XYZ file of C-alpha atoms in Angstrom:
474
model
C -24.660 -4.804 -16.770
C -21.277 -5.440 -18.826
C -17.919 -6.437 -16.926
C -14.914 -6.093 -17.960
C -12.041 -8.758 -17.001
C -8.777 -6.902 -16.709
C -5.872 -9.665 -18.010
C -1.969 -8.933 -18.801
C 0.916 -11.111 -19.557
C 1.924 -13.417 -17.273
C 4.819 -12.272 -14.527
C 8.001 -13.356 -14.904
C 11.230 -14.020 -12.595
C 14.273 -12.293 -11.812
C 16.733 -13.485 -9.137
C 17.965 -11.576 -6.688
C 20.551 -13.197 -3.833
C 18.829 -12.557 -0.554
C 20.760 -11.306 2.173
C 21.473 -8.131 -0.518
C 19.102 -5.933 1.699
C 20.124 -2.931 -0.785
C 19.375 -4.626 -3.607
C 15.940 -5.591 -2.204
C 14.836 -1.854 -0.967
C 16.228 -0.749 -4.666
C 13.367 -2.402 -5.793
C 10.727 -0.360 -3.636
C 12.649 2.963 -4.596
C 10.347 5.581 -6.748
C 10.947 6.086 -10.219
C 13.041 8.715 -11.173
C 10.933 11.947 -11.182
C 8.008 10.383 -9.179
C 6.597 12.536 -6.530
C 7.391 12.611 -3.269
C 5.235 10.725 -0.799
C 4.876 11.759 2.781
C 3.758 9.759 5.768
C 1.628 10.639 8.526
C 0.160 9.165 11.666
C -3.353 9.625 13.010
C -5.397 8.282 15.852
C -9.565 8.713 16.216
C -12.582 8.179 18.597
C -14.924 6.103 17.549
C -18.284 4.852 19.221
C -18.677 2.590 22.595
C -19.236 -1.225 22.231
C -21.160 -3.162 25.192
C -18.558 -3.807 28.103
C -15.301 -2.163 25.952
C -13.860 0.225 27.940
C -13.003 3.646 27.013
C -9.486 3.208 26.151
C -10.046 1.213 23.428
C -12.742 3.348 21.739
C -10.184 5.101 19.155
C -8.779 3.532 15.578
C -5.391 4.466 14.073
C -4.810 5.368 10.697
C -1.389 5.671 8.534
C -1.535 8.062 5.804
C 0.667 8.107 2.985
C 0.633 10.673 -0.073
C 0.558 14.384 -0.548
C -0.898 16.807 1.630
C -2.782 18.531 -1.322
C -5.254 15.485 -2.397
C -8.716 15.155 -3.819
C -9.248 11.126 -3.286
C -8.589 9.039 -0.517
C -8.487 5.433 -0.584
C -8.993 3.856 2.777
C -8.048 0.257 3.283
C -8.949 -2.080 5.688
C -6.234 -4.952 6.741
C -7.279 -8.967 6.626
C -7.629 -11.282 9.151
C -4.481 -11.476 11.196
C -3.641 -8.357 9.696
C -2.151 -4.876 10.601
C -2.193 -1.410 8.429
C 1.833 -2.240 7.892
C 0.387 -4.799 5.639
C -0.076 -1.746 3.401
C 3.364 0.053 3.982
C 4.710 -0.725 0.210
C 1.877 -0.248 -1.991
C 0.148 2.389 0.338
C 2.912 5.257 -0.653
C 3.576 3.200 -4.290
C -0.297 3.788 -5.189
C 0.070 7.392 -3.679
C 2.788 7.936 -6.575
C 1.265 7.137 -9.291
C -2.081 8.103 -8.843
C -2.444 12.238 -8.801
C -4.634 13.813 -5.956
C -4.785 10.445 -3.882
C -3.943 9.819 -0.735
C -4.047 6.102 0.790
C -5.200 5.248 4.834
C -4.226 2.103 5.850
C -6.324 1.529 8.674
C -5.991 -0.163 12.022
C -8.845 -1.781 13.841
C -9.201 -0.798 17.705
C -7.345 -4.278 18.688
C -4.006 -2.636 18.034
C -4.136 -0.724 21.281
C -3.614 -3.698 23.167
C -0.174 -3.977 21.863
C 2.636 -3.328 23.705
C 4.859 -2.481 20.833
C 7.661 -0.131 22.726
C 9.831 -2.524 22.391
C 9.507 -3.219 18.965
C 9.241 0.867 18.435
C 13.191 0.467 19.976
C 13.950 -1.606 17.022
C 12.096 0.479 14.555
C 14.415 3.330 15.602
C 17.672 1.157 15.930
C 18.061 1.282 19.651
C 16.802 -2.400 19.966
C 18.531 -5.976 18.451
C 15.536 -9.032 17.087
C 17.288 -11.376 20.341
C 16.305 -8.133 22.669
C 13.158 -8.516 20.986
C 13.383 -12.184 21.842
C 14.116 -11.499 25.351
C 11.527 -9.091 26.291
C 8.599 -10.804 24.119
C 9.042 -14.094 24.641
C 8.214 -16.785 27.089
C 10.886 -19.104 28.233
C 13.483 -16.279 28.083
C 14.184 -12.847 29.875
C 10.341 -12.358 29.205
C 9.313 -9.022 30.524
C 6.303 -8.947 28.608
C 3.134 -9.839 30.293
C 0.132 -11.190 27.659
C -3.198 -9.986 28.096
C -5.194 -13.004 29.781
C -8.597 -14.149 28.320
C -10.798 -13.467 31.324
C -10.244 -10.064 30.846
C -11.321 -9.623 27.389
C -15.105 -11.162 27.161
C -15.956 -8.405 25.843
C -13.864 -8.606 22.578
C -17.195 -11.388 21.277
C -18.878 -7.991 20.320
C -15.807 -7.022 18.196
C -17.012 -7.830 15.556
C -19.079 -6.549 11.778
C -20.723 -3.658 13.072
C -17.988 -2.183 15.099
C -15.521 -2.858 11.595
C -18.055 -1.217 9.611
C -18.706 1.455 12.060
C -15.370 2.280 13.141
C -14.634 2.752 8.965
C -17.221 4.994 8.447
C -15.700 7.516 11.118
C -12.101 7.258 9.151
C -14.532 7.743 6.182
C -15.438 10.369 6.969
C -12.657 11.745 8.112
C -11.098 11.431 5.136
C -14.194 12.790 2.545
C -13.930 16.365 4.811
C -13.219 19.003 2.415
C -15.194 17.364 -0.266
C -12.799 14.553 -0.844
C -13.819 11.461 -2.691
C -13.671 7.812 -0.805
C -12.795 4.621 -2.395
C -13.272 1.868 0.404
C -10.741 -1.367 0.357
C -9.265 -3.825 1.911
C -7.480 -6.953 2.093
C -8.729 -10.646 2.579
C -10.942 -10.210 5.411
C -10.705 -6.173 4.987
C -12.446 -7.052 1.202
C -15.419 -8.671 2.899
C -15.776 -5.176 5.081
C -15.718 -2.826 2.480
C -18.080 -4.723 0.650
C -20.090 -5.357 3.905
C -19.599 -1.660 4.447
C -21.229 -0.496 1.022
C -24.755 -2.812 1.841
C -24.646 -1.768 5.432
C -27.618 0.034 6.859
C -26.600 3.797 8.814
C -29.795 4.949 10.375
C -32.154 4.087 6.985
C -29.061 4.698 4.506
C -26.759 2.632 2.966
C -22.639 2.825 2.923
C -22.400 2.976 -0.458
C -23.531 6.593 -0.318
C -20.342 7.268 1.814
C -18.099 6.011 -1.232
C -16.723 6.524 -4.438
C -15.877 2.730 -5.078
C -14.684 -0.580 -3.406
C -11.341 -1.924 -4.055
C -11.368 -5.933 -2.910
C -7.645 -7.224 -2.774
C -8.388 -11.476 -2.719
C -11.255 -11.261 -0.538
C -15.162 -10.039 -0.386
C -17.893 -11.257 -0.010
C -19.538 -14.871 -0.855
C -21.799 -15.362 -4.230
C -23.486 -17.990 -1.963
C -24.302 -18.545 2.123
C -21.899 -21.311 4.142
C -23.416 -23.962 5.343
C -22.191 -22.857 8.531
C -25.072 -20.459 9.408
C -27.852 -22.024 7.181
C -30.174 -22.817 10.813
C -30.450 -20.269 13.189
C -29.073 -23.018 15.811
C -25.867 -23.156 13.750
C -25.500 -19.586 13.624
C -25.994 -19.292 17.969
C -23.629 -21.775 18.126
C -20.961 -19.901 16.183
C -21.340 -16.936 18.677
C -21.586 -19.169 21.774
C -18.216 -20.358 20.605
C -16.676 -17.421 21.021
C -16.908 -16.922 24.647
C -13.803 -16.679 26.489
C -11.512 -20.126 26.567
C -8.033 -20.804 26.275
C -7.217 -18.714 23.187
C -10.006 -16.163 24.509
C -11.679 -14.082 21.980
C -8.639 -14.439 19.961
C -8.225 -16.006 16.632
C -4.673 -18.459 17.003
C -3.232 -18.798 13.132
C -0.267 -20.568 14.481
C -3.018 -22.953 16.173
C -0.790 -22.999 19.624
C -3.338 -23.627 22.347
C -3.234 -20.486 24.681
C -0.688 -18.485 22.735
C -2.971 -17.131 20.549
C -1.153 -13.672 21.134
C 2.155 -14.857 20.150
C 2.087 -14.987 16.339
C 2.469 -10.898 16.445
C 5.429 -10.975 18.441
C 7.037 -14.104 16.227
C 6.394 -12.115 12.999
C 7.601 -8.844 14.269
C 10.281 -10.203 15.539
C 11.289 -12.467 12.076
C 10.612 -9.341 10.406
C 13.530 -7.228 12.167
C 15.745 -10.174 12.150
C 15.767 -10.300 8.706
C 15.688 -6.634 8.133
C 18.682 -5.633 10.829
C 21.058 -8.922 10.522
C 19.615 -11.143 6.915
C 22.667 -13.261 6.596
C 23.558 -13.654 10.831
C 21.843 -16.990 12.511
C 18.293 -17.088 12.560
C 17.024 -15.611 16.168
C 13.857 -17.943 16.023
C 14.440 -20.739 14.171
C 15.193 -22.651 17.010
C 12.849 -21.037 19.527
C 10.464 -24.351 21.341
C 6.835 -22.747 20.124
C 8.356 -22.398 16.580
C 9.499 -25.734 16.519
C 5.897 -26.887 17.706
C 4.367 -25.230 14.391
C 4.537 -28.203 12.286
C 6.617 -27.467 8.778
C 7.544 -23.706 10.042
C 10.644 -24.620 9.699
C 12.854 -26.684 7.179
C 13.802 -29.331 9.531
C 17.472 -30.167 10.218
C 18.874 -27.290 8.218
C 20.028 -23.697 10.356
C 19.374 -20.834 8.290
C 19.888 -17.410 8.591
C 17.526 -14.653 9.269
C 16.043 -13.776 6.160
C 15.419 -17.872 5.295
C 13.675 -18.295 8.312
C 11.344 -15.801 7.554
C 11.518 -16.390 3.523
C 10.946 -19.807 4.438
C 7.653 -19.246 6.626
C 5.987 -17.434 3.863
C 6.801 -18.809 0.929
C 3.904 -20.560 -1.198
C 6.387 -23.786 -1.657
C 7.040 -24.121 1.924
C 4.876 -23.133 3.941
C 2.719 -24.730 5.847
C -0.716 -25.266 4.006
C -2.851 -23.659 7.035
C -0.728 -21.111 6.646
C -2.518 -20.112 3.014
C -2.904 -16.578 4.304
C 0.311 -15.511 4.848
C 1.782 -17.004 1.639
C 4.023 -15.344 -0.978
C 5.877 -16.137 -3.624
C 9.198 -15.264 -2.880
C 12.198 -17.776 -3.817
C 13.731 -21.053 -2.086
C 16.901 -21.807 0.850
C 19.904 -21.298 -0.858
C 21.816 -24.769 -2.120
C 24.443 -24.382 0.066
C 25.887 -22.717 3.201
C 25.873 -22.085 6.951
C 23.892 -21.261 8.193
C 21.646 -21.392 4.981
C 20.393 -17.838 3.035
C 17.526 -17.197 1.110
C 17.353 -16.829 -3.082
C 15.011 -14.208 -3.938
C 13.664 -15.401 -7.756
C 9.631 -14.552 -6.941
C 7.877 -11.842 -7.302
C 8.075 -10.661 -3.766
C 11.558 -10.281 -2.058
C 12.216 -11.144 1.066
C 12.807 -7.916 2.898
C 9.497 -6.456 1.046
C 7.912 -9.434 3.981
C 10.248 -7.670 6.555
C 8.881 -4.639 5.501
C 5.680 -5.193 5.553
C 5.186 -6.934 9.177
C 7.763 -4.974 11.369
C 6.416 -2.426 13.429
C 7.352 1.299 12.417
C 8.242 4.399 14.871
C 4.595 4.746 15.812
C 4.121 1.199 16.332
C 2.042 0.395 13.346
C 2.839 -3.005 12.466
C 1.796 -5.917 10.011
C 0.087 -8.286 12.524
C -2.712 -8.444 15.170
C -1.538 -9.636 18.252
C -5.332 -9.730 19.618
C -7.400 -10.529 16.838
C -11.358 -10.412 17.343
C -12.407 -13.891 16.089
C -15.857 -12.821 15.869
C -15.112 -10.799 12.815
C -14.701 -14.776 10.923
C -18.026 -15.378 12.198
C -19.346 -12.670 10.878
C -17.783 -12.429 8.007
C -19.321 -16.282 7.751
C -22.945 -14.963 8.788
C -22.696 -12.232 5.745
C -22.058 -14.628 2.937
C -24.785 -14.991 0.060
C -25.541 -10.959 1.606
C -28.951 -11.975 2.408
C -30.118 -9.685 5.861
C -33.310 -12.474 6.003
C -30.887 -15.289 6.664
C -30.507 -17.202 10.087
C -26.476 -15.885 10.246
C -27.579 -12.385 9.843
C -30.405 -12.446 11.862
C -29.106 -14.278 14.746
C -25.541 -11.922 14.363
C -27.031 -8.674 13.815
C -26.000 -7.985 10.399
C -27.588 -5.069 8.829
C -26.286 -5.985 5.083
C -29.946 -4.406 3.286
C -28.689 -1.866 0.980
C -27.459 -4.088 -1.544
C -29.519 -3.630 -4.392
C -29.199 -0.180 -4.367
C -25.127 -0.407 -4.443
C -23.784 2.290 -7.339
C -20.290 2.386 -7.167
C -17.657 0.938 -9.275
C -16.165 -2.457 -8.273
C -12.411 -3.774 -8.381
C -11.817 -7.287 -7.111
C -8.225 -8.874 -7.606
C -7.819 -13.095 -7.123
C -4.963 -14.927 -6.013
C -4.199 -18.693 -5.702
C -6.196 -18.655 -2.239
C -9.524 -19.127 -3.795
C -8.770 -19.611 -7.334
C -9.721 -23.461 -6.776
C -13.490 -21.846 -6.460
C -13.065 -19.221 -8.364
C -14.725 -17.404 -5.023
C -13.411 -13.859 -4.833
C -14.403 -13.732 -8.924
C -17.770 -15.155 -8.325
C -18.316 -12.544 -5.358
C -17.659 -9.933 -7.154
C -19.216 -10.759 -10.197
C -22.334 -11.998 -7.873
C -22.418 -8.597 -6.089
C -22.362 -6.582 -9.177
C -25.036 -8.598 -10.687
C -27.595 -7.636 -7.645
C -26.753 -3.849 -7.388
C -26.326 -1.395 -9.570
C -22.470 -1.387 -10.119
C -22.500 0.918 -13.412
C -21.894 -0.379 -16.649
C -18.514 -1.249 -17.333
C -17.854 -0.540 -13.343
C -16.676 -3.920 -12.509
C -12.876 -4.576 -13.101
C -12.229 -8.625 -12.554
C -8.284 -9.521 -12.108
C -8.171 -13.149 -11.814
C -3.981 -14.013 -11.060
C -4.929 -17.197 -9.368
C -1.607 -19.025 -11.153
C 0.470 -16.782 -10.275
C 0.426 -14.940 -6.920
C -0.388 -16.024 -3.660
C -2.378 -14.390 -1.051
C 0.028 -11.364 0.248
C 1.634 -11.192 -3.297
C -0.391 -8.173 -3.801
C 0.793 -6.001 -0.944
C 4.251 -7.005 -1.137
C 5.353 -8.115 -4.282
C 8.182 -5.676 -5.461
C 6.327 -3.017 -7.494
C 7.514 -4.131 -11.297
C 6.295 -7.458 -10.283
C 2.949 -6.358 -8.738
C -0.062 -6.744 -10.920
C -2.197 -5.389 -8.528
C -0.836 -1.971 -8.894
C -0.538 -2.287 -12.533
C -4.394 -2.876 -12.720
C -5.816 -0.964 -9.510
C -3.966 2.529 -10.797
C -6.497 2.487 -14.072
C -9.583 2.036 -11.816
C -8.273 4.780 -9.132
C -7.475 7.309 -11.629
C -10.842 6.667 -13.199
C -12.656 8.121 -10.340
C -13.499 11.482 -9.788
């Protein structure tokens, strides 16, 4: 099997002064002459999961592109991760590719969201400090947080109901003879890719799809340590019964706010969107100050440095990898401090992509199924025979028999191990990925993990690359 490793120049700077919303949204504007790219909102059943009740058997799917299409591409959001995640290069890949529509898809955690709040917002009839007040604790809090005891049930959230849930919205979309290219981000990556080796009934996913798409994530050339025993592997599960975060996965690591980093995003998102150069609403807020290196200490900044500052590769805090950009640095001067857009990805293209929208589709899970790490753990080295997919139910056989091209895309979040390359290139190797069906884009120096989604279009060598491989399929 030949591969074929996609490399162009490297990306330069320009500098843009943040707080210039215009100028920022100029950047996500279509090309003169580019078609016109609609937006669409749909919700679906999908099957029962032990203990879930009813109301949460349905996914929700935003559709971008024209209404005449002959390709879908259906992406799957990361860990942490919402389908807003996809709002810039969802309609952007829509544009240039003819015939395609693109479903960003959200998992069946997003209807425990109380987003009507942030829907206010969305449509201008709500401020980011109302959003403070009714979201957060220690103010006017109105809000009440789901509580842990209630949610045991979320432990069975976990591979199969991902790669179950998909294959409805796969099918969904391949009605009317349409093809499917399956994708995702991060954590989404390792699901399509899970998705194509799964076993439905005696058949394998891959007959469901055109191709996978893997934006910096997929699945592991080699099994963790983690689930070598099948001890190890039971004690990853037992873990995840309910305790002080619940079910939940915490990124911001504050013990029994595990919730809370939706809300803080959201609400950073809007600031910066509705008032970029007015005093940052958060900044000074007591859980963000608990989040060590959030924050640049001692300075006040405005809104859109207080989120430019959270996500930026340079400032950040390093267990914060996943949310990372590269977007620019605090302005030298002023008060309360701005934001200097030189990266790749400006500052309101992170607004964009994390506030919610009209329907409530948003950028980040507020109740995010921790057993999908687990699994995602269990699955690595794809070997059904293992303890972790034994002991986790993971039906990953079909792998050999994969067929489908392969497009995998690398940023500095694994480029120390080369993993998401070695994945890939380890998939292809034990399938049948057809000759000269494996696209490699290793960017490791220079994009971080979200870079991909949200870096302005010019700047984004994802899109450069992925459009070649999309238009390819038929």
């Amino acid at each position: 099997m030949e591969t074929r490793r996609v490399l162009t120049p490297s990306l330069t700077s320009a500098i843009v002064v943040a707080g210039a919303a215009a100028a920022a949204f100029a950047l996500l504007a279509p090309s003169a002459g580019a078609a016109k790219v609609t937006k669409r909102f749909s919700a679906y059943k999908v099957g029962s999961l032990p203990g879930t009740p009813a109301k949460y058997n349905k996914v929700f799917v935003t559709k971008y592109g024209p209404s005449r299409h002959n390709k879908v591409l259906v992406l799957i959001p990361g860990t942490n991760g919402g389908a807003g995640n996809f709002s810039l290069i969802g309609p952007e890949l829509a544009r240039r590719v003819p015939g395609l529509q693109v479903w960003a898809m959200d998992r069946r955690e997003q209807a425990l969201e109380d987003t009507s709040m942030m829907r206010k917002a969305a449509a201008g009839k709500a401020t980011a400090q109302q959003l403070v007040d009714f979201y957060l604790p220690g103010t006017k809090q109105q809000y009440k947080p789901h509580q842990p005891k209630d949610f045991a049930f979320m432990k069975n959230w976990g591979m199969q109901m991902q790669v179950e849930d998909a294959r409805v919205v796969v099918r969904q979309a391949a009605k009317g003879g349409r093809k499917v290219i399956l994708g995702g981000h991060s954590l989404g990556a390792s699901m399509a890719a899970a998705y194509a080796t799964w076993d439905f009934g005696g058949k394998g996913g891959y007959r469901d799809i055109k191709g996978i798409v893997a934006i910096d994530g997929g699945l592991s050339a080699t099994p963790s340590p983690n689930f070598d025993t099948t001890e190890k592997a039971q004690a990853a599960l037992d873990n995840l019964d309910p305790s002080k975060d619940g079910p939940w996965g915490n990124l911001l690591r504050l013990p029994g706010f595990a919730w809370i980093t939706g809300p803080f995003v959201e609400i950073g998102a809007f600031g910066a969107h509705q008032a970029p150069t007015g005093p940052s609403v958060l900044q000074t807020y007591p859980l963000i100050s608990a989040v060590p290196g959030l924050q640049p200490p001692g300075i006040a900044t405005d809104n859109a440095a207080s989120l430019g500052y959270a996500f930026d590769y340079k400032t950040s805090p390093p267990n914060l990898r996943l949310i990372q950009v590269r977007s620019g640095e605090l302005a030298a001067s002023g008060d309360p401090r701005g934001w200097v857009d030189n990266g790749i990805t400006p500052v309101q293209n992170i607004a964009r992509g994390f506030m919610s929208d009209r329907n409530g589709t948003n950028g980040a899970d507020w109740y995010y199924p921790s057993r999908l790490n687990v699994d995602t753990g269990g699955a690595a080295g794809i070997d059904p025979n293992s303890p972790g997919a034994k002991v986790l139910g993971l039906r990953i056989t079909h792998l050999a028999e994969v067929n489908v091209p392969y497009y995998a895309f690398q940023t500095s979040l694994s480029g120390g191990t080369n993993g998401v390359i070695n994945g890939a290139t380890s998939f292809a190797e034990r399938s049948k990925v057809p000759k000269n069906g494996l696209v490699l884009v290793d960017r490791a120096t220079t994009t971080s993990h979200l870079d991909p989604l949200l870096a302005a279009p010019a700047k984004n060598d994802f899109i450069k690359t992925v459009v070649p491989f999309l238009k390819k399929i038929r």
